[in-house]
Each structure stands twice: as C-alpha cells, then as structure tokens.
Amino acid sequence: MNPDAVLRCLVVDDESHLRSILLRLLTGEGFRCREAAGGREALEALEREPADLVISDIRMPGMDGLELLAQIRARWPETAVVMVTAVSDVASATSCLTQGALDYVAKPFQVEDVQARVRQALDKRRLILENRDYQRNLERKVEAQARHIGELFLHGVQSLAHALEAKDRYTRGHSSRVADYTVAVARALGLDPAVVEELRVGAELHDVGKIGVRESVLNKPAPLTDEEYRHIMEHTVIGERILTPLVGDRPRILQMVRSHHERFGGGGLPDGLRGGAIPLPARIVTVADAFDAMTTGRAYRPARTPEVALEELRREAGAQFDAAVVGAFDRAFRDLTLLPQAPAAASADRRAAAPAAAPPSR
Ligand SMILES: [Fe+2]
Ligand SMILES: [Fe+2]
C-alpha cells in the first residue's frame, strides 16, 4: 500500500445526521469519503470502487451491519472494518470482532475516540497486509531457493556423468547424443513440449548410475564376465537411487534411468518388464541409447553406419524395442544427415545398449 495515497472510506449508517458527523470527521482526517444508508447500498458502492476503510453501524433496517461485515470479509478481505454500536450492545460488538471487524466505536461517540479507533484499525490493517506480503515473498523466495538448489544438484550430477564420460574417449558425448535422439523421437511421437524437456533431462542422466560402477569394469576393453556384467547393469538402480531425492517429483526421469535396459519383448533388466508395462519414456531412451551404442561401435568392433544401425532397430522392433518408438525414430531421422555427429572411434563401453543380436548389452 502506498502510504501517500489518499485512503478511501465508506460510511454506512441509516441515520443521516450520524453519517454527516462521521463524514465530516473522516474527511478532516484526510480520507476520501463516500456514504451509504444501508448494507445493500454499501455493497453496491464497494462493487463500484473498493474502500480501504468501512465504518458501519450495526443496527440498520434490511441488511444489518453484521451481514455487511461478513460480505466484506469474504469479498474484500483487505478492507478494514470498524463497527459503530450502542454502548449497551456489548454482545454484538464482540461478535463483530470475532467476525473480523478490526475495532468498534460505542455510541454516543466522542470525536477523539473515533479518530483513535480508526487510526488503530488502519494500523492493524497495514500490519496484516505487510505480514501477508512478507509471507508471500518468503514463500516465493523459499520456492525459488529450493528450485535453485535442485537445479544445482542436478547440474552437479550431470557434470559428474560427463566427467565419467570424459575418462573414456569412446563414450564421450554419449549422454548428450542420446538426449538429442530422445528429444527428436519424443517430438515425432507428438509429446507435450514440457514432457519433451523432461525426457531430455532423463536422457542426459540415463547412465548416471555408472558413477557407482568400478572403473576397471566400465572401461574394460574386452567382453565382460558374468559378474562384471551384473555389476555394470546395476547402474540402472544405482542411478535411480542417486536421483530419487533430486527428482522424486518427476517420475519420467526416474523411469528412464531405471528402465532403459528393459526389452520390449521381456527379459530385460532390472525388472524384466514387457511391452506397455515399460514406461514410454524408458522405451524411447532405450532406442536412442541403442542407436548411439551401435553408431559409436566398440573396441573389438567398428561403429556401424547410421543406415545399418537403423536397419537393426527396425529388425528388433517388437522384440527389443517398441515398434512405435522405432517408427518415430525413423520419421525423425528420415534425413540421416540430420543426425547429431557421432564420433567415428570404436568404443569398449558400447556393449551397454547393443541389440540382442550382440552379446549381453551393458
Ligand atoms: Fe545404460
Ligand atoms: Fe547409455
């Protein structure tokens, strides 16, 4: 509230001489005053223009002061209300206060008394409004801070994942390429833009659990033993565990991390889900992951061309991959020159998502 602004006051009383006294008094106090002879008239006046202060008699024919008070509290909660009541009517005076009037003036009143009550009521109103603003600001600040902290965590985890990739020249850029493919497929499937953005984050983070995998296993330039394979495949559940406190409210991201090594036809990891039981975000990132795995190759096998990799996706549609997702990938990359640039080098870490025809993927 601007303290320099002229405060607006509405005087409500069925007795015109009392209204004139109050009008004179409050105008003298610097208010811009209007008057109403009853509750209904007062509401009409407030509908035309709200007031900062309403000073109203209680006993009036038609809508009385108590009903007017209730209406004002419900519709203009920022308006201060001071009631005017007969000295003998203490009961209704107190009930006014419990219903949200800020003060009351007893009739017959002294001018000084009215001035003091009105000032007090406006002071209370100012405190209430300031307190409300403060609360709102505080809530906004806390929310912004929480969002910021969440993003910082997420960036921290993301850079850890990238640092991990940087150690292995073959997997460099894997997460961002998988994110690019995922976004293109999600768009081709017509998903909502907000969902697409969430899937981008999920794809960036899909292998984050590899932070918890032994480096010797991660970078082994040869086929893995069964124990090593089981260990590396734990990156799905480790990733989910790392991210749950950060993105627990964004289940799609967690689904992508946990379920990107499931197989559409069943028998994948970690849960052996099948078909539609595998969440769509995971089915999308699985295809994106496999395509990048194939086109970046392995230490013991050169990268396949995008055309060959795409053929492989089509062949595995319905078995390892959701055919609808493969179809969307096909549509998104009808023009293969649009593909993000993948490194030509072969990778030791590409067994991860290679199709079923290859040895167990990792
Ligand atoms: Fe993975
Ligand atoms: Fe991956």
CSV table of C-alpha atoms and ligand atoms in Angstrom, one decimal:
chain,number,residue,atom,x,y,z
A,1,MET,CA,0.0,0.0,0.0
A,2,ASN,CA,1.3,3.4,-0.9
A,3,PRO,CA,1.3,5.5,2.4
A,4,ASP,CA,1.0,8.7,0.4
A,5,ALA,CA,-2.2,7.5,-1.4
A,6,VAL,CA,-5.4,9.1,-0.2
A,7,LEU,CA,-7.3,6.4,1.7
A,8,ARG,CA,-10.9,5.7,0.6
A,9,CYS,CA,-13.6,5.4,3.3
A,10,LEU,CA,-17.2,4.3,3.2
A,11,VAL,CA,-19.5,5.5,6.0
A,12,VAL,CA,-22.6,3.3,6.4
A,13,ASP,CA,-25.4,4.3,8.7
A,14,ASP,CA,-29.2,4.6,8.3
A,15,GLU,CA,-29.3,7.8,10.3
A,16,SER,CA,-28.2,10.7,8.1
A,17,HIS,CA,-27.1,13.0,10.9
A,18,LEU,CA,-24.7,10.4,12.2
A,19,ARG,CA,-23.4,9.8,8.7
A,20,SER,CA,-22.7,13.6,8.3
A,21,ILE,CA,-20.8,13.7,11.6
A,22,LEU,CA,-18.6,10.8,10.6
A,23,LEU,CA,-18.2,12.1,7.1
A,24,ARG,CA,-17.0,15.4,8.3
A,25,LEU,CA,-14.7,13.8,10.8
A,26,LEU,CA,-13.1,11.4,8.4
A,27,THR,CA,-12.8,13.9,5.6
A,28,GLY,CA,-11.0,16.1,8.1
A,29,GLU,CA,-8.7,13.1,8.8
A,30,GLY,CA,-7.8,13.1,5.1
A,31,PHE,CA,-10.0,10.3,3.8
A,32,ARG,CA,-11.8,10.5,0.6
A,33,CYS,CA,-15.3,9.6,1.8
A,34,ARG,CA,-18.5,8.1,0.4
A,35,GLU,CA,-21.6,7.2,2.2
A,36,ALA,CA,-24.3,4.6,2.2
A,37,ALA,CA,-27.6,4.4,4.1
A,38,GLY,CA,-27.7,0.6,4.5
A,39,GLY,CA,-25.9,-2.7,3.9
A,40,ARG,CA,-27.1,-3.3,0.4
A,41,GLU,CA,-26.3,0.2,-0.7
A,42,ALA,CA,-22.8,-0.2,0.8
A,43,LEU,CA,-22.1,-3.4,-1.1
A,44,GLU,CA,-23.1,-1.6,-4.4
A,45,ALA,CA,-20.8,1.2,-3.5
A,46,LEU,CA,-17.9,-1.2,-2.8
A,47,GLU,CA,-18.6,-3.0,-6.1
A,48,ARG,CA,-18.2,0.2,-7.9
A,49,GLU,CA,-15.0,1.0,-6.0
A,50,PRO,CA,-13.5,-0.8,-3.1
A,51,ALA,CA,-12.6,1.1,0.1
A,52,ASP,CA,-9.7,0.9,2.5
A,53,LEU,CA,-11.9,1.6,5.5
A,54,VAL,CA,-15.6,0.9,6.1
A,55,ILE,CA,-17.2,2.3,9.2
A,56,SER,CA,-20.6,0.9,9.7
A,57,ASP,CA,-23.5,1.0,12.1
A,58,ILE,CA,-24.7,-2.5,13.3
A,59,ARG,CA,-28.4,-2.0,13.6
A,60,MET,CA,-29.8,-1.0,10.3
A,61,PRO,CA,-33.1,-2.0,8.5
A,62,GLY,CA,-32.7,-4.5,5.7
A,63,MET,CA,-29.1,-5.9,5.6
A,64,ASP,CA,-27.6,-5.1,9.0
A,65,GLY,CA,-24.0,-4.3,9.9
A,66,LEU,CA,-23.1,-7.9,10.8
A,67,GLU,CA,-24.2,-9.3,7.5
A,68,LEU,CA,-22.4,-6.4,5.7
A,69,LEU,CA,-19.3,-7.3,7.7
A,70,ALA,CA,-19.5,-10.9,6.6
A,71,GLN,CA,-19.8,-10.0,3.0
A,72,ILE,CA,-16.9,-7.5,3.1
A,73,ARG,CA,-14.7,-10.1,4.8
A,74,ALA,CA,-15.5,-12.6,2.1
A,75,ARG,CA,-15.2,-10.3,-0.9
A,76,TRP,CA,-12.8,-7.5,0.1
A,77,PRO,CA,-10.6,-9.1,2.8
A,78,GLU,CA,-8.2,-6.2,2.6
A,79,THR,CA,-10.8,-3.6,3.7
A,80,ALA,CA,-10.6,-2.6,7.3
A,81,VAL,CA,-14.0,-2.5,9.0
A,82,VAL,CA,-14.9,-0.6,12.2
A,83,MET,CA,-18.3,-1.1,13.6
A,84,VAL,CA,-20.4,1.5,15.4
A,85,THR,CA,-22.6,0.1,18.2
A,86,ALA,CA,-24.7,1.3,21.1
A,87,VAL,CA,-22.9,1.1,24.4
A,88,SER,CA,-25.5,-1.3,25.7
A,89,ASP,CA,-24.9,-3.7,22.9
A,90,VAL,CA,-21.6,-5.3,24.0
A,91,ALA,CA,-22.6,-8.7,22.8
A,92,SER,CA,-22.9,-7.7,19.1
A,93,ALA,CA,-19.8,-5.6,19.4
A,94,THR,CA,-17.7,-8.6,20.4
A,95,SER,CA,-19.3,-10.8,17.8
A,96,CYS,CA,-18.2,-8.1,15.3
A,97,LEU,CA,-14.6,-8.5,16.4
A,98,THR,CA,-14.8,-12.3,16.2
A,99,GLN,CA,-16.1,-12.0,12.7
A,100,GLY,CA,-13.2,-9.9,11.6
A,101,ALA,CA,-14.0,-6.2,12.3
A,102,LEU,CA,-10.8,-4.5,13.4
A,103,ASP,CA,-12.5,-2.4,16.1
A,104,TYR,CA,-15.7,-0.8,17.2
A,105,VAL,CA,-16.8,2.6,18.4
A,106,ALA,CA,-19.6,2.9,21.0
A,107,LYS,CA,-22.4,5.3,20.5
A,108,PRO,CA,-22.7,8.1,21.5
A,109,PHE,CA,-19.1,8.6,20.4
A,110,GLN,CA,-16.5,11.3,21.1
A,111,VAL,CA,-14.7,12.6,18.0
A,112,GLU,CA,-11.3,11.8,19.5
A,113,ASP,CA,-12.5,8.3,20.2
A,114,VAL,CA,-13.5,7.7,16.6
A,115,GLN,CA,-10.2,9.2,15.4
A,116,ALA,CA,-8.2,6.9,17.7
A,117,ARG,CA,-10.2,3.8,16.7
A,118,VAL,CA,-9.9,4.5,13.0
A,119,ARG,CA,-6.2,5.1,13.2
A,120,GLN,CA,-5.7,1.9,15.2
A,121,ALA,CA,-7.8,-0.1,12.8
A,122,LEU,CA,-5.7,1.2,9.8
A,123,ASP,CA,-2.5,0.4,11.7
A,124,LYS,CA,-3.7,-3.1,12.2
A,125,ARG,CA,-4.7,-3.4,8.6
A,126,ARG,CA,-1.3,-2.2,7.5
A,127,LEU,CA,0.4,-4.7,9.7
A,128,ILE,CA,-1.8,-7.5,8.4
A,129,LEU,CA,-1.2,-6.5,4.8
A,130,GLU,CA,2.6,-6.2,5.4
A,131,ASN,CA,2.7,-9.5,7.1
A,132,ARG,CA,0.8,-11.1,4.2
A,133,ASP,CA,3.2,-9.6,1.7
A,134,TYR,CA,6.1,-10.8,3.8
A,135,GLN,CA,4.7,-14.3,3.9
A,136,ARG,CA,4.1,-14.4,0.2
A,137,ASN,CA,7.6,-13.1,-0.5
A,138,LEU,CA,9.1,-15.6,1.9
A,139,GLU,CA,7.2,-18.5,0.2
A,140,ARG,CA,8.3,-17.3,-3.2
A,141,LYS,CA,11.9,-17.0,-2.0
A,142,VAL,CA,11.9,-20.4,-0.4
A,143,GLU,CA,10.4,-21.9,-3.6
A,144,ALA,CA,12.9,-20.2,-5.8
A,145,GLN,CA,15.7,-21.3,-3.5
A,146,ALA,CA,14.5,-24.9,-3.4
A,147,ARG,CA,14.3,-24.9,-7.2
A,148,HIS,CA,17.8,-23.4,-7.5
A,149,ILE,CA,19.2,-26.0,-5.1
A,150,GLY,CA,17.5,-28.7,-7.0
A,151,GLU,CA,19.0,-27.5,-10.3
A,152,LEU,CA,22.4,-27.1,-8.8
A,153,PHE,CA,22.3,-30.7,-7.6
A,154,LEU,CA,21.1,-31.8,-11.0
A,155,HIS,CA,23.9,-29.9,-12.7
A,156,GLY,CA,26.3,-31.4,-10.3
A,157,VAL,CA,25.2,-34.9,-11.1
A,158,GLN,CA,25.1,-34.1,-14.8
A,159,SER,CA,28.7,-32.9,-14.7
A,160,LEU,CA,29.7,-35.9,-12.8
A,161,ALA,CA,28.2,-38.0,-15.5
A,162,HIS,CA,30.0,-36.0,-18.1
A,163,ALA,CA,33.3,-36.2,-16.2
A,164,LEU,CA,32.8,-40.0,-16.2
A,165,GLU,CA,32.3,-40.0,-19.9
A,166,ALA,CA,35.4,-37.9,-20.4
A,167,LYS,CA,37.5,-40.6,-18.9
A,168,ASP,CA,36.6,-42.9,-21.7
A,169,ARG,CA,37.2,-41.3,-25.1
A,170,TYR,CA,34.8,-43.8,-26.7
A,171,THR,CA,31.8,-42.8,-24.7
A,172,ARG,CA,32.4,-39.0,-24.9
A,173,GLY,CA,29.2,-37.2,-25.7
A,174,HIS,CA,27.1,-40.3,-25.4
A,175,SER,CA,24.6,-38.7,-23.0
A,176,SER,CA,24.0,-35.6,-25.0
A,177,ARG,CA,23.6,-37.5,-28.2
A,178,VAL,CA,21.2,-39.9,-26.6
A,179,ALA,CA,19.3,-36.8,-25.3
A,180,ASP,CA,19.2,-35.3,-28.8
A,181,TYR,CA,17.8,-38.6,-30.3
A,182,THR,CA,15.3,-38.9,-27.4
A,183,VAL,CA,14.0,-35.3,-27.9
A,184,ALA,CA,13.6,-35.9,-31.7
A,185,VAL,CA,11.7,-39.2,-31.1
A,186,ALA,CA,9.5,-37.6,-28.4
A,187,ARG,CA,8.6,-34.8,-30.7
A,188,ALA,CA,7.9,-37.2,-33.6
A,189,LEU,CA,5.5,-39.0,-31.1
A,190,GLY,CA,3.8,-35.7,-30.6
A,191,LEU,CA,4.5,-35.5,-26.9
A,192,ASP,CA,3.8,-32.3,-25.0
A,193,PRO,CA,6.8,-29.8,-25.1
A,194,ALA,CA,7.1,-29.8,-21.3
A,195,VAL,CA,7.3,-33.6,-21.3
A,196,VAL,CA,9.9,-33.5,-24.1
A,197,GLU,CA,12.1,-31.2,-21.9
A,198,GLU,CA,11.7,-33.6,-19.0
A,199,LEU,CA,12.8,-36.5,-21.3
A,200,ARG,CA,15.8,-34.5,-22.4
A,201,VAL,CA,17.0,-34.3,-18.8
A,202,GLY,CA,16.2,-38.0,-18.2
A,203,ALA,CA,18.2,-39.0,-21.3
A,204,GLU,CA,21.1,-36.8,-20.2
A,205,LEU,CA,21.1,-38.7,-16.9
A,206,HIS,CA,20.2,-42.2,-18.0
A,207,ASP,CA,23.6,-43.7,-17.3
A,208,VAL,CA,24.4,-41.5,-14.3
A,209,GLY,CA,24.4,-44.7,-12.1
A,210,LYS,CA,27.7,-45.6,-13.8
A,211,ILE,CA,29.2,-43.3,-11.2
A,212,GLY,CA,28.8,-46.3,-8.9
A,213,VAL,CA,30.4,-48.8,-11.2
A,214,ARG,CA,34.0,-49.9,-10.9
A,215,GLU,CA,36.2,-48.1,-13.4
A,216,SER,CA,38.0,-51.3,-14.3
A,217,VAL,CA,34.8,-52.8,-15.4
A,218,LEU,CA,33.5,-49.7,-17.0
A,219,ASN,CA,36.5,-49.3,-19.3
A,220,LYS,CA,37.3,-53.0,-19.8
A,221,PRO,CA,38.3,-53.3,-23.5
A,222,ALA,CA,37.2,-56.9,-23.7
A,223,PRO,CA,34.0,-58.9,-23.1
A,224,LEU,CA,32.8,-58.9,-19.5
A,225,THR,CA,32.5,-61.8,-17.2
A,226,ASP,CA,29.0,-62.6,-15.9
A,227,GLU,CA,29.9,-61.0,-12.5
A,228,GLU,CA,31.2,-57.9,-14.3
A,229,TYR,CA,28.1,-57.7,-16.5
A,230,ARG,CA,25.8,-58.0,-13.4
A,231,HIS,CA,27.8,-55.3,-11.7
A,232,ILE,CA,27.7,-52.8,-14.6
A,233,MET,CA,24.0,-53.4,-15.1
A,234,GLU,CA,23.4,-52.2,-11.6
A,235,HIS,CA,23.9,-48.7,-12.9
A,236,THR,CA,20.1,-48.5,-13.6
A,237,VAL,CA,19.1,-49.0,-10.0
A,238,ILE,CA,22.1,-47.0,-8.7
A,239,GLY,CA,21.1,-44.1,-10.9
A,240,GLU,CA,17.6,-44.3,-9.7
A,241,ARG,CA,18.8,-44.2,-6.1
A,242,ILE,CA,21.1,-41.2,-6.7
A,243,LEU,CA,18.3,-39.2,-8.4
A,244,THR,CA,15.3,-40.0,-6.3
A,245,PRO,CA,16.0,-37.3,-3.7
A,246,LEU,CA,16.5,-34.8,-6.5
A,247,VAL,CA,13.8,-35.6,-9.0
A,248,GLY,CA,11.4,-37.7,-6.9
A,249,ASP,CA,8.6,-35.5,-8.2
A,250,ARG,CA,9.5,-36.2,-11.8
A,251,PRO,CA,8.8,-39.9,-12.2
A,252,ARG,CA,9.6,-39.9,-16.0
A,253,ILE,CA,13.2,-39.1,-15.3
A,254,LEU,CA,13.4,-41.9,-12.8
A,255,GLN,CA,11.7,-44.4,-15.2
A,256,MET,CA,14.2,-43.6,-17.9
A,257,VAL,CA,17.1,-44.2,-15.6
A,258,ARG,CA,15.8,-47.4,-14.1
A,259,SER,CA,14.2,-49.0,-17.1
A,260,HIS,CA,16.4,-48.1,-20.1
A,261,HIS,CA,17.8,-51.6,-20.3
A,262,GLU,CA,14.4,-53.3,-20.3
A,263,ARG,CA,13.4,-55.2,-23.5
A,264,PHE,CA,10.1,-54.6,-25.1
A,265,GLY,CA,9.6,-58.4,-25.5
A,266,GLY,CA,10.5,-59.0,-21.9
A,267,GLY,CA,13.6,-60.4,-20.2
A,268,GLY,CA,15.4,-57.1,-19.8
A,269,LEU,CA,16.9,-55.5,-16.7
A,270,PRO,CA,16.4,-54.7,-13.9
A,271,ASP,CA,12.7,-55.8,-13.7
A,272,GLY,CA,12.0,-58.0,-16.7
A,273,LEU,CA,9.1,-55.8,-17.7
A,274,ARG,CA,7.3,-56.3,-21.0
A,275,GLY,CA,5.6,-54.1,-23.6
A,276,GLY,CA,3.4,-51.4,-22.2
A,277,ALA,CA,4.5,-52.2,-18.7
A,278,ILE,CA,7.7,-50.5,-19.5
A,279,PRO,CA,7.1,-46.7,-19.2
A,280,LEU,CA,7.1,-44.9,-22.6
A,281,PRO,CA,9.9,-42.5,-21.6
A,282,ALA,CA,12.1,-45.6,-20.9
A,283,ARG,CA,11.1,-47.2,-24.2
A,284,ILE,CA,12.1,-44.0,-26.0
A,285,VAL,CA,15.5,-43.7,-24.4
A,286,THR,CA,16.2,-47.4,-25.0
A,287,VAL,CA,16.0,-46.9,-28.7
A,288,ALA,CA,18.1,-43.7,-28.6
A,289,ASP,CA,20.7,-45.4,-26.4
A,290,ALA,CA,20.9,-48.4,-28.7
A,291,PHE,CA,21.3,-46.3,-31.8
A,292,ASP,CA,24.2,-44.4,-30.3
A,293,ALA,CA,25.7,-47.6,-29.0
A,294,MET,CA,25.7,-49.1,-32.4
A,295,THR,CA,26.9,-46.0,-34.3
A,296,THR,CA,29.8,-45.4,-32.0
A,297,GLY,CA,31.0,-49.0,-32.1
A,298,ARG,CA,33.2,-50.9,-29.7
A,299,ALA,CA,36.9,-51.6,-29.2
A,300,TYR,CA,36.5,-55.0,-30.8
A,301,ARG,CA,34.0,-54.0,-33.5
A,302,PRO,CA,33.9,-50.8,-35.6
A,303,ALA,CA,31.0,-48.4,-35.5
A,304,ARG,CA,28.1,-49.3,-37.7
A,305,THR,CA,26.8,-46.7,-40.2
A,306,PRO,CA,23.6,-45.0,-39.3
A,307,GLU,CA,21.8,-46.8,-42.1
A,308,VAL,CA,22.9,-50.2,-40.7
A,309,ALA,CA,22.0,-49.2,-37.2
A,310,LEU,CA,18.6,-48.0,-38.3
A,311,GLU,CA,18.1,-51.4,-40.1
A,312,GLU,CA,19.0,-53.1,-36.8
A,313,LEU,CA,16.4,-51.0,-34.9
A,314,ARG,CA,13.8,-52.0,-37.5
A,315,ARG,CA,14.7,-55.7,-37.2
A,316,GLU,CA,14.4,-55.5,-33.4
A,317,ALA,CA,11.1,-53.6,-33.4
A,318,GLY,CA,8.7,-55.5,-31.3
A,319,ALA,CA,11.5,-57.7,-29.8
A,320,GLN,CA,14.0,-55.5,-28.1
A,321,PHE,CA,12.3,-52.2,-29.0
A,322,ASP,CA,8.8,-50.7,-29.1
A,323,ALA,CA,7.9,-50.7,-32.8
A,324,ALA,CA,6.0,-47.4,-32.4
A,325,VAL,CA,9.2,-45.8,-31.0
A,326,VAL,CA,11.3,-47.2,-33.8
A,327,GLY,CA,8.7,-45.8,-36.2
A,328,ALA,CA,9.1,-42.4,-34.6
A,329,PHE,CA,12.9,-42.6,-34.8
A,330,ASP,CA,12.5,-43.5,-38.5
A,331,ARG,CA,10.3,-40.4,-39.1
A,332,ALA,CA,12.5,-38.1,-37.0
A,333,PHE,CA,15.7,-39.2,-38.9
A,334,ARG,CA,14.2,-39.8,-42.4
A,335,ASP,CA,17.0,-37.5,-43.4
A,336,LEU,CA,20.1,-39.1,-41.8
A,337,THR,CA,22.2,-36.0,-42.4
A,338,LEU,CA,20.2,-34.5,-39.5
A,339,LEU,CA,21.8,-37.0,-37.1
A,340,PRO,CA,23.9,-35.4,-34.4
A,341,GLN,CA,27.6,-36.0,-35.1
A,342,ALA,CA,28.8,-39.3,-33.5
A,343,PRO,CA,32.5,-40.0,-33.1
A,344,ALA,CA,33.9,-42.4,-35.6
A,345,ALA,CA,36.0,-44.2,-33.0
A,346,ALA,CA,35.1,-47.7,-31.7
A,347,SER,CA,34.2,-48.0,-28.0
A,348,ALA,CA,34.8,-50.5,-25.3
A,349,ASP,CA,31.8,-49.3,-23.4
A,350,ARG,CA,29.2,-49.8,-26.2
A,351,ARG,CA,28.1,-53.2,-25.2
A,352,ALA,CA,25.7,-51.4,-22.9
A,353,ALA,CA,22.8,-51.0,-25.3
A,354,ALA,CA,23.7,-53.0,-28.3
A,355,PRO,CA,20.8,-55.1,-29.6
A,356,ALA,CA,20.1,-58.6,-28.7
A,357,ALA,CA,22.0,-60.0,-31.7
A,358,ALA,CA,25.1,-58.8,-29.9
A,359,PRO,CA,26.4,-60.4,-26.6
A,360,PRO,CA,24.6,-59.2,-23.5
A,361,SER,CA,24.5,-55.4,-23.6
A,362,ARG,CA,25.7,-53.2,-20.9
B,1,FE,FE,22.8,-47.7,-19.6
B,2,FE,FE,23.7,-45.4,-22.3
